[in-house]
PDB file of C-alpha atoms in Angstrom:
ATOM      1  CA  MET A1207      94.417  48.009  48.499  1.00 51.00           C
ATOM      2  CA  ARG A1208      94.139  51.732  49.160  1.00 55.00           C
ATOM      3  CA  ASN A1209      95.511  54.329  46.893  1.00 58.00           C
ATOM      4  CA  ARG A1210      97.707  56.973  48.298  1.00 58.00           C
ATOM      5  CA  GLY A1211      95.074  59.627  47.648  1.00 56.00           C
ATOM      6  CA  ASP A1212      92.269  57.846  49.525  1.00 57.00           C
ATOM      7  CA  GLY A1213      91.190  59.176  52.923  1.00 59.00           C
ATOM      8  CA  TRP A1214      89.629  62.246  54.471  1.00 58.00           C
ATOM      9  CA  TRP A1215      92.641  64.421  53.660  1.00 56.00           C
ATOM     10  CA  SER A1216      92.528  63.745  49.974  1.00 56.00           C
ATOM     11  CA  ARG A1217      90.817  66.136  47.593  1.00 52.00           C
ATOM     12  CA  ARG A1218      88.202  64.720  45.319  1.00 56.00           C
ATOM     13  CA  ASP A1219      88.450  67.420  42.758  1.00 54.00           C
ATOM     14  CA  ASN A1220      92.126  67.963  43.547  1.00 58.00           C
ATOM     15  CA  ASN A1221      91.700  71.737  43.289  1.00 66.00           C
ATOM     16  CA  GLY A1222      94.234  72.358  46.078  1.00 74.00           C
ATOM     17  CA  GLY A1223      91.912  74.366  48.399  1.00 83.00           C
ATOM     18  CA  PHE A1224      90.647  73.769  51.915  1.00 86.00           C
ATOM     19  CA  SER A1225      87.128  72.706  52.742  1.00 90.00           C
ATOM     20  CA  LEU A1226      84.823  74.878  54.829  1.00 92.00           C
ATOM     21  CA  VAL A1227      84.986  72.395  57.725  1.00 94.00           C
ATOM     22  CA  GLU A1228      88.785  72.541  57.787  1.00 93.00           C
ATOM     23  CA  LEU A1229      88.744  76.341  57.795  1.00 94.00           C
ATOM     24  CA  LEU A1230      86.189  76.420  60.621  1.00 96.00           C
ATOM     25  CA  VAL A1231      88.273  73.999  62.710  1.00 96.00           C
ATOM     26  CA  VAL A1232      91.379  76.156  62.248  1.00 96.00           C
ATOM     27  CA  VAL A1233      89.452  79.348  63.111  1.00 97.00           C
ATOM     28  CA  VAL A1234      88.033  77.729  66.270  1.00 97.00           C
ATOM     29  CA  LEU A1235      91.486  76.487  67.352  1.00 97.00           C
ATOM     30  CA  ILE A1236      93.025  79.928  66.804  1.00 98.00           C
ATOM     31  CA  ASN A1237      90.229  81.544  68.829  1.00 98.00           C
ATOM     32  CA  VAL A1238      90.734  79.098  71.710  1.00 97.00           C
ATOM     33  CA  ILE A1239      94.486  79.754  71.721  1.00 98.00           C
ATOM     34  CA  LEU A1240      93.930  83.531  71.636  1.00 98.00           C
ATOM     35  CA  ALA A1241      91.353  83.343  74.447  1.00 97.00           C
ATOM     36  CA  VAL A1242      93.734  81.375  76.677  1.00 97.00           C
ATOM     37  CA  GLY A1243      96.561  83.780  75.859  1.00 97.00           C
ATOM     38  CA  TYR A1244      94.398  86.802  76.678  1.00 97.00           C
ATOM     39  CA  ALA A1245      93.334  85.227  79.988  1.00 97.00           C
ATOM     40  CA  PHE A1246      96.989  84.778  80.998  1.00 97.00           C
ATOM     41  CA  TYR A1247      97.837  88.313  79.885  1.00 97.00           C
ATOM     42  CA  SER A1248      94.865  89.785  81.768  1.00 97.00           C
ATOM     43  CA  PHE A1249      95.711  87.848  84.939  1.00 97.00           C
ATOM     44  CA  GLY A1250      99.352  88.933  84.760  1.00 97.00           C
ATOM     45  CA  THR A1251      98.410  92.582  84.259  1.00 97.00           C
ATOM     46  CA  ARG A1252      95.989  92.541  87.204  1.00 97.00           C
ATOM     47  CA  ALA A1253      98.539  90.833  89.449  1.00 96.00           C
ATOM     48  CA  PHE A1254     101.185  93.389  88.494  1.00 97.00           C
ATOM     49  CA  ASN A1255      98.843  96.332  89.177  1.00 96.00           C
ATOM     50  CA  VAL A1256      97.848  94.962  92.592  1.00 94.00           C
ATOM     51  CA  GLY A1257     101.490  94.362  93.499  1.00 95.00           C
ATOM     52  CA  GLU A1258     102.478  97.849  92.387  1.00 93.00           C
ATOM     53  CA  ALA A1259      99.664  99.436  94.416  1.00 90.00           C
ATOM     54  CA  GLN A1260     100.680  97.465  97.523  1.00 90.00           C
ATOM     55  CA  SER A1261     104.290  98.483  97.020  1.00 91.00           C
ATOM     56  CA  ASN A1262     103.309 102.158  96.730  1.00 87.00           C
ATOM     57  CA  VAL A1263     101.274 101.976  99.943  1.00 84.00           C
ATOM     58  CA  GLN A1264     104.117 100.244 101.805  1.00 87.00           C
ATOM     59  CA  GLN A1265     106.587 102.838 100.577  1.00 88.00           C
ATOM     60  CA  SER A1266     104.301 105.691 101.668  1.00 83.00           C
ATOM     61  CA  VAL A1267     103.849 104.164 105.125  1.00 85.00           C
ATOM     62  CA  ARG A1268     107.598 103.621 105.466  1.00 88.00           C
ATOM     63  CA  LEU A1269     108.372 107.224 104.460  1.00 87.00           C
ATOM     64  CA  ALA A1270     105.764 108.608 106.884  1.00 85.00           C
ATOM     65  CA  SER A1271     107.106 106.423 109.682  1.00 86.00           C
ATOM     66  CA  ASP A1272     110.683 107.513 108.998  1.00 89.00           C
ATOM     67  CA  HIS A1273     109.674 111.184 108.926  1.00 86.00           C
ATOM     68  CA  ILE A1274     107.756 110.937 112.205  1.00 85.00           C
ATOM     69  CA  SER A1275     110.582 108.967 113.864  1.00 86.00           C
ATOM     70  CA  GLN A1276     113.158 111.540 112.771  1.00 87.00           C
ATOM     71  CA  ARG A1277     111.058 114.439 114.062  1.00 85.00           C
ATOM     72  CA  LEU A1278     110.468 112.710 117.393  1.00 84.00           C
ATOM     73  CA  ARG A1279     114.106 111.719 117.731  1.00 86.00           C
ATOM     74  CA  HIS A1280     115.262 115.331 117.356  1.00 84.00           C
ATOM     75  CA  ALA A1281     112.482 116.870 119.444  1.00 84.00           C
ATOM     76  CA  PHE A1282     113.339 118.718 122.641  1.00 84.00           C
ATOM     77  CA  GLU A1283     109.909 118.074 124.135  1.00 82.00           C
ATOM     78  CA  VAL A1284     106.998 115.889 123.015  1.00 82.00           C
ATOM     79  CA  GLN A1285     103.383 116.282 124.049  1.00 82.00           C
ATOM     80  CA  ILE A1286     100.679 113.861 123.022  1.00 79.00           C
ATOM     81  CA  LEU A1287      97.370 115.692 122.788  1.00 81.00           C
ATOM     82  CA  ASP A1288      93.922 114.149 122.835  1.00 79.00           C
ATOM     83  CA  ALA A1289      91.666 113.997 119.796  1.00 77.00           C
ATOM     84  CA  SER A1290      89.581 116.987 120.895  1.00 81.00           C
ATOM     85  CA  TYR A1291      92.542 119.352 120.516  1.00 85.00           C
ATOM     86  CA  VAL A1292      92.166 121.647 117.506  1.00 86.00           C
ATOM     87  CA  VAL A1293      95.438 122.012 115.614  1.00 85.00           C
ATOM     88  CA  PRO A1294      96.085 125.649 114.713  1.00 87.00           C
ATOM     89  CA  GLU A1295      96.557 126.764 111.133  1.00 87.00           C
ATOM     90  CA  LYS A1296     100.152 127.061 109.926  1.00 80.00           C
ATOM     91  CA  GLU A1297     100.080 130.872 110.140  1.00 86.00           C
ATOM     92  CA  GLU A1298      99.258 130.648 113.869  1.00 86.00           C
ATOM     93  CA  ILE A1299     101.961 128.101 114.798  1.00 86.00           C
ATOM     94  CA  ASP A1300     104.983 129.261 116.767  1.00 85.00           C
ATOM     95  CA  GLU A1301     108.334 128.361 115.158  1.00 83.00           C
ATOM     96  CA  GLN A1302     109.259 125.972 117.951  1.00 83.00           C
ATOM     97  CA  PHE A1303     106.136 123.852 117.582  1.00 86.00           C
ATOM     98  CA  ASN A1304     105.372 121.050 115.121  1.00 87.00           C
ATOM     99  CA  TYR A1305     102.127 119.095 114.937  1.00 86.00           C
ATOM    100  CA  ILE A1306     101.808 115.593 113.539  1.00 84.00           C
ATOM    101  CA  PHE A1307      98.189 114.515 113.383  1.00 84.00           C
ATOM    102  CA  LEU A1308      95.496 112.653 111.500  1.00 81.00           C
ATOM    103  CA  ASN A1309      93.498 115.243 109.545  1.00 81.00           C
ATOM    104  CA  ASP A1310      89.818 115.109 108.548  1.00 79.00           C
ATOM    105  CA  ASP A1311      90.649 113.490 105.170  1.00 79.00           C
ATOM    106  CA  GLY A1312      92.343 110.502 106.824  1.00 78.00           C
ATOM    107  CA  ALA A1313      95.821 111.726 105.916  1.00 81.00           C
ATOM    108  CA  ILE A1314      98.731 112.023 108.335  1.00 83.00           C
ATOM    109  CA  GLU A1315      99.768 115.655 108.258  1.00 84.00           C
ATOM    110  CA  HIS A1316     102.849 117.411 109.620  1.00 86.00           C
ATOM    111  CA  ARG A1317     101.976 121.050 110.219  1.00 87.00           C
ATOM    112  CA  TYR A1318     104.574 123.624 111.221  1.00 84.00           C
ATOM    113  CA  SER A1319     105.077 127.381 111.015  1.00 81.00           C
ATOM    114  CA  ASP A1320     106.603 127.318 107.520  1.00 83.00           C
ATOM    115  CA  GLY A1321     103.970 125.131 105.931  1.00 81.00           C
ATOM    116  CA  SER A1322     102.265 121.793 105.949  1.00 81.00           C
ATOM    117  CA  LEU A1323     103.297 118.396 104.636  1.00 81.00           C
ATOM    118  CA  ILE A1324     101.013 115.431 103.948  1.00 82.00           C
ATOM    119  CA  LEU A1325     102.940 112.338 105.029  1.00 80.00           C
ATOM    120  CA  LEU A1326     100.456 109.594 104.191  1.00 77.00           C
ATOM    121  CA  GLY A1327      97.202 109.738 102.264  1.00 73.00           C
ATOM    122  CA  GLY A1328      95.709 112.373 100.058  1.00 64.00           C
ATOM    123  CA  ASP A1329      97.927 111.343  97.127  1.00 57.00           C
ATOM    124  CA  GLY A1330      95.599 108.896  95.398  1.00 55.00           C
ATOM    125  CA  ALA A1331      97.964 105.981  96.048  1.00 54.00           C
ATOM    126  CA  GLY A1332      95.392 104.157  98.121  1.00 56.00           C
ATOM    127  CA  ALA A1333      97.118 104.789 101.438  1.00 60.00           C
ATOM    128  CA  GLN A1334      94.851 106.216 104.088  1.00 63.00           C
ATOM    129  CA  ALA A1335      95.487 106.205 107.809  1.00 64.00           C
ATOM    130  CA  THR A1336      92.713 105.084 110.121  1.00 67.00           C
ATOM    131  CA  SER A1337      94.565 105.773 113.354  1.00 69.00           C
ATOM    132  CA  LEU A1338      97.733 107.390 114.609  1.00 69.00           C
ATOM    133  CA  GLU A1339      99.085 106.024 117.862  1.00 70.00           C
ATOM    134  CA  PHE A1340     102.167 106.732 119.908  1.00 66.00           C
ATOM    135  CA  ASP A1341     103.597 104.756 122.808  1.00 68.00           C
ATOM    136  CA  ILE A1342     105.337 106.560 125.620  1.00 65.00           C
ATOM    137  CA  ASN A1343     108.499 104.824 126.783  1.00 68.00           C
ATOM    138  CA  ASP A1344     110.673 106.319 129.491  1.00 66.00           C
ATOM    139  CA  VAL A1345     114.226 105.463 128.442  1.00 62.00           C
ATOM    140  CA  SER A1346     115.962 107.496 131.124  1.00 62.00           C
ATOM    141  CA  ASP A1347     117.657 105.319 133.727  1.00 52.00           C
TER     142      ASP A1347
END
């Protein structure tokens, strides 16, 4: 018959301490749990940062699109110029003219007589335009 104190969990000297093996097992288990927790935390942080960057780019594109649409909607006359046209500096622009173009830095720029406004790109948000296209639709019937 076994005594209650027999087995691997019993202490031979009954000093009330833990053995080195038990301490090592606990340390290893804690490290595994911490490593798994850090992996989840790291993955969640990366996913959040990617989502935030995509959201910022989408918001920038939406704002640029809205600005261009509003300017075109209220324009008296619209001319689409070819890529070889050199846009004048803001000091040289007549008050009645506005230019919306893709500048050398890959940013969509709205240049007018009172100043210049970068609509998309150049802000470090990761948004950079590669092309700027307009379709001509004759809506007069």
